[in-house]
Coordinates of C-alpha atoms and ligand atoms in Angstrom, one line a residue:
M1 CA -79.7 2.0 -83.5
K2 CA -76.0 2.3 -82.9
S3 CA -74.4 5.7 -84.1
T4 CA -72.0 5.6 -87.3
M5 CA -69.5 7.6 -85.6
Q6 CA -65.9 6.5 -85.0
A7 CA -65.0 5.7 -81.4
N8 CA -61.5 7.0 -81.1
Q9 CA -60.3 7.1 -77.6
L10 CA -60.0 10.4 -75.8
G11 CA -56.9 11.0 -73.7
L12 CA -53.4 12.3 -73.4
A13 CA -51.9 10.4 -76.5
L14 CA -54.4 12.3 -78.6
L15 CA -53.7 15.6 -76.6
L16 CA -50.0 15.2 -77.2
R17 CA -50.4 14.4 -81.0
H18 CA -52.4 17.5 -81.3
A19 CA -50.2 19.6 -79.3
C20 CA -47.0 18.9 -81.3
R21 CA -48.6 18.5 -84.8
V22 CA -50.9 21.5 -84.7
N23 CA -49.8 23.8 -81.9
G24 CA -46.2 22.9 -82.2
R25 CA -45.0 26.4 -82.2
S26 CA -46.8 27.6 -79.1
R27 CA -44.4 28.2 -76.3
I28 CA -43.8 27.2 -72.7
V29 CA -41.7 29.4 -70.5
S30 CA -40.6 28.0 -67.2
V31 CA -38.5 28.4 -64.3
T32 CA -36.2 25.6 -63.6
A33 CA -35.4 23.9 -60.3
D34 CA -32.3 25.9 -60.4
G35 CA -34.2 29.2 -61.1
L36 CA -33.2 29.7 -64.7
R37 CA -35.5 30.8 -67.5
V38 CA -36.2 28.1 -70.1
E39 CA -38.3 28.4 -73.3
Q40 CA -39.3 25.5 -75.5
T41 CA -42.1 24.9 -78.0
F42 CA -45.0 22.4 -77.7
A43 CA -43.1 20.4 -80.3
E44 CA -40.0 20.3 -78.2
L45 CA -42.0 19.4 -75.1
A46 CA -43.4 16.5 -77.0
Q47 CA -40.0 15.4 -78.0
R48 CA -38.7 15.3 -74.5
A49 CA -41.9 13.6 -73.1
G50 CA -41.3 11.1 -75.8
R51 CA -37.6 10.6 -74.6
L52 CA -38.9 10.2 -71.2
A53 CA -41.4 7.5 -72.0
H54 CA -38.9 5.7 -74.2
A55 CA -36.3 5.7 -71.6
L56 CA -38.7 4.3 -69.0
E57 CA -39.6 1.6 -71.4
E58 CA -36.0 0.7 -72.1
R59 CA -35.5 0.3 -68.3
G60 CA -38.2 -2.2 -68.0
F61 CA -41.1 0.0 -66.5
P62 CA -44.1 -1.2 -68.3
A63 CA -47.5 0.3 -68.9
G64 CA -49.3 0.6 -65.6
T65 CA -46.1 1.6 -63.7
V66 CA -46.8 4.4 -61.2
V67 CA -44.4 7.3 -61.4
G68 CA -44.5 9.8 -58.6
T69 CA -43.3 13.4 -58.7
L70 CA -42.3 15.7 -55.9
A71 CA -41.7 18.8 -58.0
G72 CA -42.4 22.5 -58.7
A73 CA -44.2 23.8 -61.7
S74 CA -41.3 23.3 -64.1
R75 CA -41.0 22.1 -67.7
E76 CA -39.5 18.7 -66.3
H77 CA -42.8 18.2 -64.3
L78 CA -44.9 19.1 -67.2
E79 CA -42.9 16.6 -69.4
A80 CA -43.7 14.0 -66.9
Y81 CA -47.4 15.1 -66.9
L82 CA -47.4 14.0 -70.7
G83 CA -44.7 11.5 -71.2
V84 CA -45.9 9.2 -68.2
P85 CA -49.6 9.0 -68.9
A86 CA -49.6 9.3 -72.7
S87 CA -47.4 6.3 -72.8
G88 CA -49.7 4.2 -70.6
R89 CA -47.9 4.7 -67.2
I90 CA -49.6 6.4 -64.3
L91 CA -48.5 9.7 -62.9
H92 CA -48.8 10.3 -59.1
T93 CA -48.2 13.9 -58.2
I94 CA -47.1 14.3 -54.5
N95 CA -47.7 17.6 -52.7
V96 CA -44.2 18.9 -51.8
R97 CA -45.5 21.0 -48.9
L98 CA -46.8 18.0 -47.0
H99 CA -45.2 16.7 -44.0
A100 CA -42.9 13.8 -44.9
D101 CA -45.1 11.2 -43.0
Q102 CA -48.1 12.2 -45.3
Q103 CA -45.8 12.2 -48.3
A104 CA -44.7 8.7 -47.4
Y105 CA -48.4 7.5 -46.8
I106 CA -49.6 8.7 -50.2
A107 CA -46.5 7.4 -52.1
E108 CA -46.8 4.0 -50.4
H109 CA -50.6 3.8 -51.1
A110 CA -50.1 5.0 -54.7
N111 CA -47.4 2.1 -55.2
D112 CA -44.9 4.5 -56.6
E113 CA -42.0 2.6 -58.5
V114 CA -40.3 5.6 -59.9
V115 CA -40.1 9.0 -58.3
I116 CA -39.0 12.2 -60.3
L117 CA -38.2 14.9 -58.0
D118 CA -36.5 18.4 -57.8
S119 CA -33.2 17.9 -56.2
Q120 CA -33.9 20.3 -53.4
N121 CA -36.7 17.7 -52.4
L122 CA -34.3 14.8 -52.4
E123 CA -33.3 15.0 -48.8
G124 CA -36.8 15.1 -47.5
F125 CA -37.8 12.2 -49.8
A126 CA -34.7 10.1 -48.6
S127 CA -36.1 10.3 -45.1
F128 CA -39.1 8.1 -46.0
A129 CA -37.8 6.4 -49.3
H130 CA -37.4 3.0 -47.3
R131 CA -41.0 2.9 -46.6
L132 CA -41.8 2.4 -50.3
P133 CA -41.5 -1.2 -51.0
K134 CA -41.9 -0.9 -54.9
L135 CA -39.5 2.0 -55.3
R136 CA -36.8 1.1 -58.0
L137 CA -35.7 4.3 -59.5
V138 CA -35.2 7.9 -58.4
V139 CA -34.8 10.7 -60.9
T140 CA -33.4 13.9 -59.7
V141 CA -34.0 17.4 -61.5
G142 CA -31.6 20.1 -61.1
S143 CA -28.0 20.2 -59.6
R144 CA -28.4 19.9 -55.9
A145 CA -28.4 16.1 -55.7
A146 CA -25.0 14.6 -55.0
S147 CA -24.6 15.0 -51.2
V148 CA -27.7 13.0 -50.1
A149 CA -28.1 10.5 -53.1
P150 CA -26.5 7.5 -51.4
Q151 CA -29.3 7.6 -48.7
V152 CA -32.0 6.4 -51.2
P153 CA -32.2 2.8 -51.2
C154 CA -32.3 2.4 -55.1
E155 CA -30.6 3.6 -58.1
T156 CA -30.8 7.4 -58.7
I157 CA -30.2 9.1 -62.0
D158 CA -30.2 12.6 -63.2
Y159 CA -33.4 13.5 -65.3
E160 CA -31.2 14.8 -68.3
M161 CA -29.2 11.6 -68.3
L162 CA -32.3 9.4 -68.2
L163 CA -33.8 11.5 -71.1
A164 CA -30.5 10.9 -73.1
E165 CA -31.3 7.2 -72.9
G166 CA -34.6 7.6 -74.7
A167 CA -35.2 8.2 -78.3
P168 CA -36.9 11.6 -79.0
R169 CA -40.4 10.3 -80.5
I170 CA -42.6 7.3 -79.7
D171 CA -46.0 6.8 -81.6
W172 CA -48.3 7.9 -78.7
P173 CA -50.6 4.9 -79.3
D174 CA -54.2 5.2 -78.1
I175 CA -55.0 4.0 -74.6
D176 CA -58.3 2.9 -73.4
E177 CA -59.8 6.3 -72.4
N178 CA -61.2 4.8 -69.1
E179 CA -57.7 3.8 -68.0
A180 CA -56.1 5.8 -65.0
A181 CA -53.9 8.6 -66.2
I182 CA -53.0 10.6 -63.1
I183 CA -53.4 10.0 -59.4
C184 CA -53.9 12.9 -57.0
F185 CA -54.6 12.7 -53.2
T186 CA -56.9 15.1 -51.4
G187 CA -55.3 17.5 -49.2
G188 CA -56.4 15.7 -46.0
T189 CA -57.8 18.8 -44.4
T190 CA -60.8 16.7 -43.2
G191 CA -59.0 13.4 -42.6
L192 CA -56.4 11.1 -44.1
P193 CA -55.6 11.9 -47.7
K194 CA -57.7 9.8 -50.2
G195 CA -56.5 9.0 -53.7
V196 CA -58.4 10.1 -56.8
A197 CA -57.4 8.4 -60.1
Y198 CA -58.3 10.5 -63.2
S199 CA -58.9 8.8 -66.4
H200 CA -57.7 9.9 -69.8
R201 CA -61.2 10.6 -70.6
S202 CA -61.9 12.7 -67.5
I203 CA -58.7 14.7 -68.1
W204 CA -59.7 15.3 -71.7
L205 CA -63.2 16.4 -71.1
Q206 CA -62.3 18.6 -68.2
A207 CA -59.6 20.4 -70.3
M208 CA -62.2 21.0 -73.1
S209 CA -64.6 22.5 -70.5
I210 CA -61.9 24.9 -69.3
C211 CA -61.2 26.1 -72.8
T212 CA -64.9 27.2 -73.3
A213 CA -65.6 30.9 -72.9
N214 CA -68.1 30.3 -70.0
S215 CA -65.2 28.9 -68.1
V216 CA -61.5 30.1 -68.3
G217 CA -61.8 30.5 -72.1
L218 CA -58.5 29.8 -73.7
S219 CA -57.3 30.2 -77.3
S220 CA -54.2 30.3 -79.3
N221 CA -54.4 34.2 -78.9
D222 CA -53.7 33.7 -75.0
C223 CA -50.8 33.2 -72.7
L224 CA -51.7 31.5 -69.5
L225 CA -50.0 31.7 -66.1
P226 CA -51.3 29.1 -63.8
A227 CA -50.0 30.3 -60.4
V228 CA -51.1 26.9 -59.2
P229 CA -48.8 24.0 -58.1
L230 CA -48.7 21.0 -60.5
Y231 CA -49.3 18.7 -57.5
H232 CA -52.8 20.2 -56.9
V233 CA -55.5 18.5 -58.9
N234 CA -53.4 18.5 -62.1
G235 CA -52.6 22.2 -61.8
W236 CA -56.4 22.5 -61.9
G237 CA -56.3 20.9 -65.4
L238 CA -54.8 24.1 -66.8
P239 CA -51.8 22.8 -68.4
F240 CA -53.7 20.3 -70.5
A241 CA -56.2 23.0 -71.4
A242 CA -53.3 25.2 -72.6
L243 CA -52.0 22.4 -74.8
M244 CA -55.4 21.8 -76.3
A245 CA -56.0 25.4 -77.0
G246 CA -52.4 26.1 -78.3
C247 CA -52.0 29.0 -75.8
D248 CA -48.6 30.0 -74.6
L249 CA -47.9 28.6 -71.1
I250 CA -45.9 30.1 -68.3
L251 CA -44.8 27.9 -65.4
P252 CA -43.6 29.7 -62.3
G253 CA -41.3 26.8 -61.1
A254 CA -41.1 26.1 -57.4
S255 CA -41.8 29.6 -56.0
M256 CA -45.3 31.3 -56.1
H257 CA -43.6 34.3 -54.0
P258 CA -45.6 37.5 -55.0
S259 CA -42.4 39.3 -56.2
A260 CA -41.4 36.3 -58.4
L261 CA -44.9 36.3 -59.8
I262 CA -45.0 40.0 -60.5
A263 CA -41.4 39.7 -62.2
L264 CA -42.8 36.8 -64.4
I265 CA -46.1 38.8 -65.3
E266 CA -44.0 41.8 -66.3
A267 CA -41.4 39.8 -68.2
E268 CA -43.7 37.3 -70.0
S269 CA -47.1 39.2 -70.5
P270 CA -49.6 36.6 -69.6
T271 CA -53.1 37.6 -70.7
I272 CA -55.0 35.0 -68.1
A273 CA -53.9 33.8 -64.8
A274 CA -55.2 31.5 -62.1
G275 CA -54.6 30.8 -58.5
V276 CA -56.1 30.8 -54.8
P277 CA -57.2 34.0 -53.3
T278 CA -54.2 34.2 -51.0
I279 CA -51.8 34.2 -53.8
W280 CA -53.6 37.1 -55.5
S281 CA -54.1 39.0 -52.3
D282 CA -50.2 38.9 -51.7
V283 CA -49.5 40.0 -55.3
L284 CA -51.7 43.0 -54.5
S285 CA -50.1 43.8 -51.2
E286 CA -46.7 43.6 -53.0
M287 CA -47.9 45.8 -55.8
R288 CA -49.2 48.4 -53.4
A289 CA -45.8 48.3 -51.4
R290 CA -43.9 49.0 -54.6
G291 CA -46.4 51.7 -55.9
L292 CA -47.2 49.6 -59.0
S293 CA -50.4 50.2 -60.7
R294 CA -50.4 47.8 -63.6
L295 CA -49.9 44.1 -64.1
G296 CA -48.6 43.7 -67.5
R297 CA -51.1 42.7 -70.0
L298 CA -53.1 40.5 -67.7
K299 CA -56.9 40.7 -68.2
S300 CA -58.5 38.0 -66.3
V301 CA -57.8 35.9 -63.2
S302 CA -59.6 32.7 -62.5
C303 CA -59.5 32.5 -58.6
G304 CA -60.7 29.7 -56.4
G305 CA -59.9 26.8 -54.1
A306 CA -61.3 29.0 -51.2
Q307 CA -63.9 31.9 -51.0
V308 CA -62.7 34.9 -53.0
P309 CA -63.2 38.1 -50.8
H310 CA -65.4 40.5 -52.8
R311 CA -63.0 43.2 -51.8
L312 CA -60.2 41.4 -53.9
I313 CA -62.5 41.2 -57.0
D314 CA -63.2 45.0 -56.7
D315 CA -59.4 45.9 -56.3
Y316 CA -58.4 43.7 -59.4
A317 CA -61.3 45.4 -61.3
A318 CA -59.7 48.7 -60.4
L319 CA -56.5 47.5 -62.2
G320 CA -58.6 46.5 -65.2
I321 CA -58.3 42.8 -64.4
G322 CA -61.5 40.6 -64.3
M323 CA -61.2 38.2 -61.3
V324 CA -63.7 35.4 -61.7
Q325 CA -64.5 33.1 -58.7
A326 CA -64.4 29.4 -59.4
W327 CA -65.2 26.4 -57.2
G328 CA -64.1 22.7 -57.4
M329 CA -62.3 19.9 -55.5
T330 CA -59.9 17.2 -56.1
E331 CA -62.7 14.8 -56.6
T332 CA -64.3 16.9 -59.4
S333 CA -60.9 17.5 -61.2
S334 CA -61.0 21.2 -60.1
M335 CA -62.9 23.9 -61.5
S336 CA -66.5 22.8 -61.8
A337 CA -68.4 26.0 -61.3
I338 CA -67.3 29.5 -62.6
A339 CA -68.8 32.7 -61.8
Q340 CA -69.0 34.4 -65.1
T341 CA -71.8 37.0 -65.3
P342 CA -74.3 36.3 -68.1
A343 CA -75.6 39.1 -70.5
W344 CA -79.2 38.9 -68.9
V345 CA -77.8 40.5 -65.6
S346 CA -78.4 44.1 -65.8
S347 CA -78.4 45.8 -62.4
A348 CA -75.3 46.5 -60.4
D349 CA -76.6 44.6 -57.5
D350 CA -77.3 41.3 -59.6
R351 CA -73.9 41.7 -61.0
H352 CA -72.4 41.8 -57.5
R353 CA -74.4 38.8 -56.5
C354 CA -73.3 36.8 -59.4
A355 CA -69.6 37.7 -59.0
S356 CA -69.7 36.8 -55.4
A357 CA -71.3 33.3 -55.9
Q358 CA -68.8 30.3 -56.1
G359 CA -69.8 29.9 -59.6
R360 CA -72.3 28.5 -62.1
V361 CA -71.9 24.9 -62.8
V362 CA -70.2 24.1 -66.2
C363 CA -71.8 22.1 -68.8
G364 CA -71.3 18.4 -68.4
L365 CA -71.6 18.5 -64.6
E366 CA -74.9 18.5 -62.5
V367 CA -75.3 19.8 -59.0
R368 CA -78.1 19.4 -56.5
V369 CA -78.9 20.3 -52.9
S370 CA -79.6 17.5 -50.3
D371 CA -80.6 17.9 -46.7
L372 CA -78.7 15.8 -44.2
D373 CA -81.3 13.1 -44.2
G374 CA -80.8 12.6 -48.0
A375 CA -84.0 14.4 -49.3
T376 CA -83.5 16.6 -52.2
L377 CA -84.1 20.3 -51.6
P378 CA -85.2 22.9 -54.1
T379 CA -82.6 24.7 -56.3
D380 CA -84.3 28.1 -55.3
G381 CA -81.1 29.9 -54.0
V382 CA -82.7 29.7 -50.5
A383 CA -82.7 26.1 -49.3
V384 CA -79.4 25.4 -47.7
G385 CA -78.0 21.8 -47.7
E386 CA -75.1 19.7 -48.9
I387 CA -74.1 20.4 -52.4
Q388 CA -73.8 17.0 -54.4
I389 CA -72.4 16.8 -58.0
R390 CA -72.1 14.2 -60.7
G391 CA -70.6 14.0 -64.2
P392 CA -67.9 12.4 -66.2
W393 CA -65.0 14.1 -64.5
V394 CA -66.2 13.5 -61.0
T395 CA -64.7 10.5 -59.1
Q396 CA -66.9 7.6 -58.4
S397 CA -64.6 6.1 -55.8
Y398 CA -61.3 6.7 -53.9
L399 CA -58.3 4.3 -54.3
D400 CA -58.5 1.3 -52.1
V401 CA -61.5 2.7 -50.1
E402 CA -64.4 0.2 -50.2
D403 CA -67.1 2.1 -48.4
Q404 CA -69.5 4.3 -50.6
N405 CA -70.2 6.9 -47.8
H406 CA -69.1 9.6 -50.2
L407 CA -72.0 8.9 -52.7
Q408 CA -75.8 9.3 -52.5
D409 CA -77.6 7.6 -55.3
G410 CA -74.4 8.1 -57.5
W411 CA -74.1 11.8 -56.7
L412 CA -70.9 12.8 -55.0
R413 CA -71.3 14.4 -51.5
T414 CA -69.0 17.3 -51.6
G415 CA -69.1 18.2 -47.9
D416 CA -69.9 21.8 -48.8
L417 CA -73.0 23.5 -47.6
G418 CA -74.8 26.0 -49.7
T419 CA -77.6 26.8 -52.1
V420 CA -78.0 26.3 -55.9
D421 CA -80.3 28.9 -57.6
S422 CA -82.6 28.4 -60.6
D423 CA -79.7 29.7 -63.0
G424 CA -77.2 27.2 -61.6
F425 CA -75.3 29.6 -59.3
I426 CA -73.7 27.8 -56.4
R427 CA -73.3 29.9 -53.1
L428 CA -71.4 28.1 -50.4
T429 CA -72.2 28.8 -46.7
D430 CA -69.7 26.3 -45.1
R431 CA -68.0 23.2 -45.1
L432 CA -70.0 20.4 -43.3
K433 CA -67.1 19.9 -40.9
D434 CA -66.7 23.5 -40.3
A435 CA -70.4 24.4 -39.8
I436 CA -71.5 26.1 -36.6
K437 CA -74.7 24.7 -35.0
S438 CA -76.0 27.3 -32.5
G439 CA -79.2 26.4 -30.6
G440 CA -80.0 24.0 -33.5
E441 CA -79.6 26.6 -36.2
W442 CA -76.7 27.0 -38.6
I443 CA -74.5 29.9 -38.6
P444 CA -72.6 30.1 -42.1
S445 CA -68.9 30.8 -41.4
L446 CA -68.1 31.8 -44.9
A447 CA -70.9 34.6 -44.8
L448 CA -69.7 35.7 -41.4
E449 CA -66.0 35.9 -42.5
S450 CA -67.1 37.9 -45.4
A451 CA -69.0 40.4 -43.2
I452 CA -66.0 40.7 -40.8
R453 CA -63.5 41.0 -43.7
S454 CA -65.6 44.1 -45.0
H455 CA -64.3 46.0 -42.0
P456 CA -61.6 48.4 -43.4
S457 CA -59.0 47.4 -40.6
V458 CA -59.4 43.7 -41.3
L459 CA -56.7 41.9 -43.4
D460 CA -57.8 38.2 -42.7
V461 CA -60.4 36.3 -40.6
A462 CA -61.3 32.8 -39.8
V463 CA -64.5 31.8 -38.0
I464 CA -64.7 28.3 -36.2
A465 CA -67.1 26.7 -33.8
V466 CA -66.5 26.6 -30.1
P467 CA -68.4 24.6 -27.6
D468 CA -71.2 26.3 -25.6
E469 CA -73.1 25.0 -22.7
R470 CA -76.2 26.8 -23.6
W471 CA -76.2 26.8 -27.4
Q472 CA -74.0 23.8 -28.1
E473 CA -71.8 25.9 -30.3
R474 CA -70.9 29.5 -30.7
P475 CA -68.7 31.2 -33.5
A476 CA -65.4 32.4 -32.6
A477 CA -63.6 34.9 -34.8
I478 CA -59.8 34.9 -35.1
V479 CA -58.7 38.2 -36.9
V480 CA -55.7 39.5 -38.4
L481 CA -55.6 43.3 -38.7
K482 CA -53.8 45.5 -41.2
P483 CA -50.5 46.8 -40.2
D484 CA -50.9 49.7 -37.8
E485 CA -54.6 49.1 -37.3
T486 CA -56.3 48.9 -33.8
A487 CA -59.9 47.7 -34.3
S488 CA -61.0 46.2 -31.0
A489 CA -63.6 43.4 -30.7
P490 CA -66.5 45.8 -29.6
A491 CA -65.8 47.8 -32.9
L492 CA -66.0 44.6 -34.9
R493 CA -69.1 43.5 -33.3
A494 CA -70.8 47.0 -33.9
H495 CA -69.6 46.7 -37.6
L496 CA -71.4 43.4 -38.0
L497 CA -74.8 44.9 -36.6
G498 CA -77.3 45.2 -39.5
K499 CA -75.0 43.2 -41.7
V500 CA -75.7 39.8 -40.4
A501 CA -78.3 38.3 -38.1
K502 CA -77.8 39.5 -34.6
W503 CA -77.5 36.0 -33.2
W504 CA -74.7 35.1 -35.6
I505 CA -72.4 37.9 -34.1
P506 CA -69.4 36.2 -32.1
E507 CA -68.7 36.6 -28.4
H508 CA -65.6 35.1 -28.8
W509 CA -62.8 37.0 -30.5
A510 CA -59.0 36.6 -30.8
F511 CA -56.4 38.6 -32.7
T512 CA -53.3 37.2 -34.1
D513 CA -50.7 38.0 -36.7
A514 CA -51.3 35.1 -39.3
I515 CA -54.1 32.6 -39.9
P516 CA -52.9 29.0 -40.6
R517 CA -53.3 27.8 -44.0
T518 CA -53.0 24.5 -45.8
S519 CA -50.3 23.7 -48.2
V520 CA -52.4 25.1 -51.1
G521 CA -53.5 28.3 -49.2
K522 CA -56.9 27.3 -47.7
I523 CA -57.7 28.4 -44.2
D524 CA -56.7 25.5 -42.1
K525 CA -59.7 25.3 -39.7
K526 CA -58.6 21.9 -38.5
R527 CA -55.4 23.3 -37.2
I528 CA -57.0 26.5 -35.8
R529 CA -59.3 24.2 -33.8
E530 CA -56.3 22.3 -32.5
I531 CA -54.5 25.4 -31.4
A532 CA -57.6 27.2 -30.1
G533 CA -59.0 24.2 -28.4
A534 CA -56.0 24.1 -26.0
S535 CA -56.6 27.7 -24.9
I536 CA -60.4 28.3 -25.0
P537 CA -61.9 30.3 -23.5
W538 CA -60.0 33.4 -24.9
T539 CA -63.3 35.1 -24.8
L540 CA -65.1 38.4 -24.8
T541 CA -68.4 37.6 -23.3
A542 CA -71.5 39.4 -23.7
N543 CA -71.4 41.2 -20.5
Q544 CA -67.6 42.3 -21.1
E545 CA -68.3 44.4 -24.2
G546 CA -66.0 47.1 -23.0
A547 CA -63.0 44.8 -22.0
S548 CA -60.3 44.1 -24.5
T549 CA -59.9 40.6 -25.9
S550 CA -57.2 38.3 -24.7
A551 CA -54.3 37.8 -27.3
A552 CA -54.8 34.8 -29.4
P553 CA -53.0 31.6 -29.0
S554 CA -50.0 31.8 -31.6
M555 CA -51.5 30.7 -34.8
R556 CA -48.2 30.3 -36.7
Ligands
ADP601 P1 -59.1 19.5 -49.6 O1 -60.4 18.8 -49.7 O2 -57.9 19.1 -49.1 O3 -59.3 21.1 -49.2 P2 -59.4 20.6 -52.3 O4 -58.6 21.3 -53.1 O5 -60.1 19.4 -53.1 O6 -58.5 19.9 -51.2 O7 -60.6 21.5 -51.7 C1 -61.8 21.4 -52.2 C2 -62.8 22.4 -51.3 O8 -62.2 23.7 -51.2 C3 -64.0 22.5 -51.7 O9 -64.9 21.4 -51.2 C4 -64.6 23.8 -51.0 O10 -64.9 23.6 -49.6 C5 -63.3 24.5 -51.0 N1 -63.4 25.5 -52.0 C6 -63.1 25.5 -53.4 N2 -63.4 26.6 -54.0 C7 -64.0 27.3 -53.2 C8 -64.6 28.7 -53.4 N3 -64.6 29.3 -54.5 N4 -65.2 29.3 -52.3 C9 -65.2 28.6 -51.2 N5 -64.7 27.3 -50.9 C10 -64.2 26.7 -52.1

């Protein structure tokens, strides 16, 4: 029997109608490309998004046109987030921190016809614009455009002038919920960037998931600061969740510098924030340097994208801020597991175990563990294998990629290694491509990094595999010490005794002043391997315990 329910389409048109008709008074505070503070209501946002959609229509860009963006977390970017897909066009967010060659590659593969960019990104864009055969219009936001505009092989127009061409409202008619709404490419840390096209339905469902209390938990009483670039997995879906919940939204603009974030937090009083661990660790260092002991009204931070050091969770707890770890990836529309502690957890040890897990899978998604031959392993918190995931906001395929190697019986192979326990908590041990296989056994680099990071002198660390004649691979640790600290490799090895299996303890150590990170703040192990590969061995071998390690190759 068919249900009797209405089959209205989920998606951005519905979200925009709700955002302006019901949550119309909620506010968005943003920092413009020129560094100015702008405040607008959701109703004003919807009007400007309407102007953008209408102006594109008037200029002959029909539904299905791909509109790229190269922009910071600004109100104009948010207007494009809504006006472009809610009118049936497709938004394509380009990572502003990628190399021009990679930006060209993804803009070409997404078939961008219009590109909206912050004026400071125009010069970089102009260097590869000729490689985009479909490009017809470039829209510049901010005032730094004039000098290089002629180098772009098509018409350019100022964003505000384009908006002035459009009427402030359109009807936001429903769109088939399975149509593509936004394209985002993976970061390319493990190969060429691959395109994921989120549907209206997947964006809607994921935003609802974020609003639930077991996830970020947003309501119209909140004020949210996503310290997340809008080009990274739809800003983790947070702007859509904010529009759904009617919570105030603070967009930090182009700069995620810790002092700029602290100033925003003090001035705008967000209650909830999000971002990668590096950003929140930098904020903490800046607070310490300035002797600050409070962060406005902030009560929780959803932190993920990379392993969150337990020390960081403890340090934020001491400020009265609950830092909750989250795990997800471009292919799963970001946050797919969140480490909220359930009420039945009573002991301090269990609380610690929950908080240091990557998270508990959210309702709507399912995870399983698989061995490398494809057999499903028990979800007992012990069996380590590849984490696989499926659900309505997990990608089925990549744009223009024929092979199905990323799937196993319809489950997405995440490339992450770890365990899942009987309560759905995921604990990662490694990324498949970063795993260290020593004498036929895995050494989990994430656990080893955590143990090294627990030494009081260590600021940051990355562990990679290096080739070894006897064991095939051995771990190598690249360490950044805190300023004025002098811990030696033997001291760090001694610190690890009793904390990890003896055979995990690295013989290879290097000290450097910064670990290379990707454009979204993850440890860039591919880059570290490239740099280290050229100068290995930089080793402290087992019979040289007393010797000092060689200086690391420069990691910058
Ligand atoms: P890229 O694939 O380019 O790194 P993504 O942002 O999609 O871009 O990265 C997703 C990956 O980031 C995950 O597969 C996982 O390896 C890592 N990751 C995300 N969250 C966490 C976390 N909380 N702890 C450890 N690793 C994480």
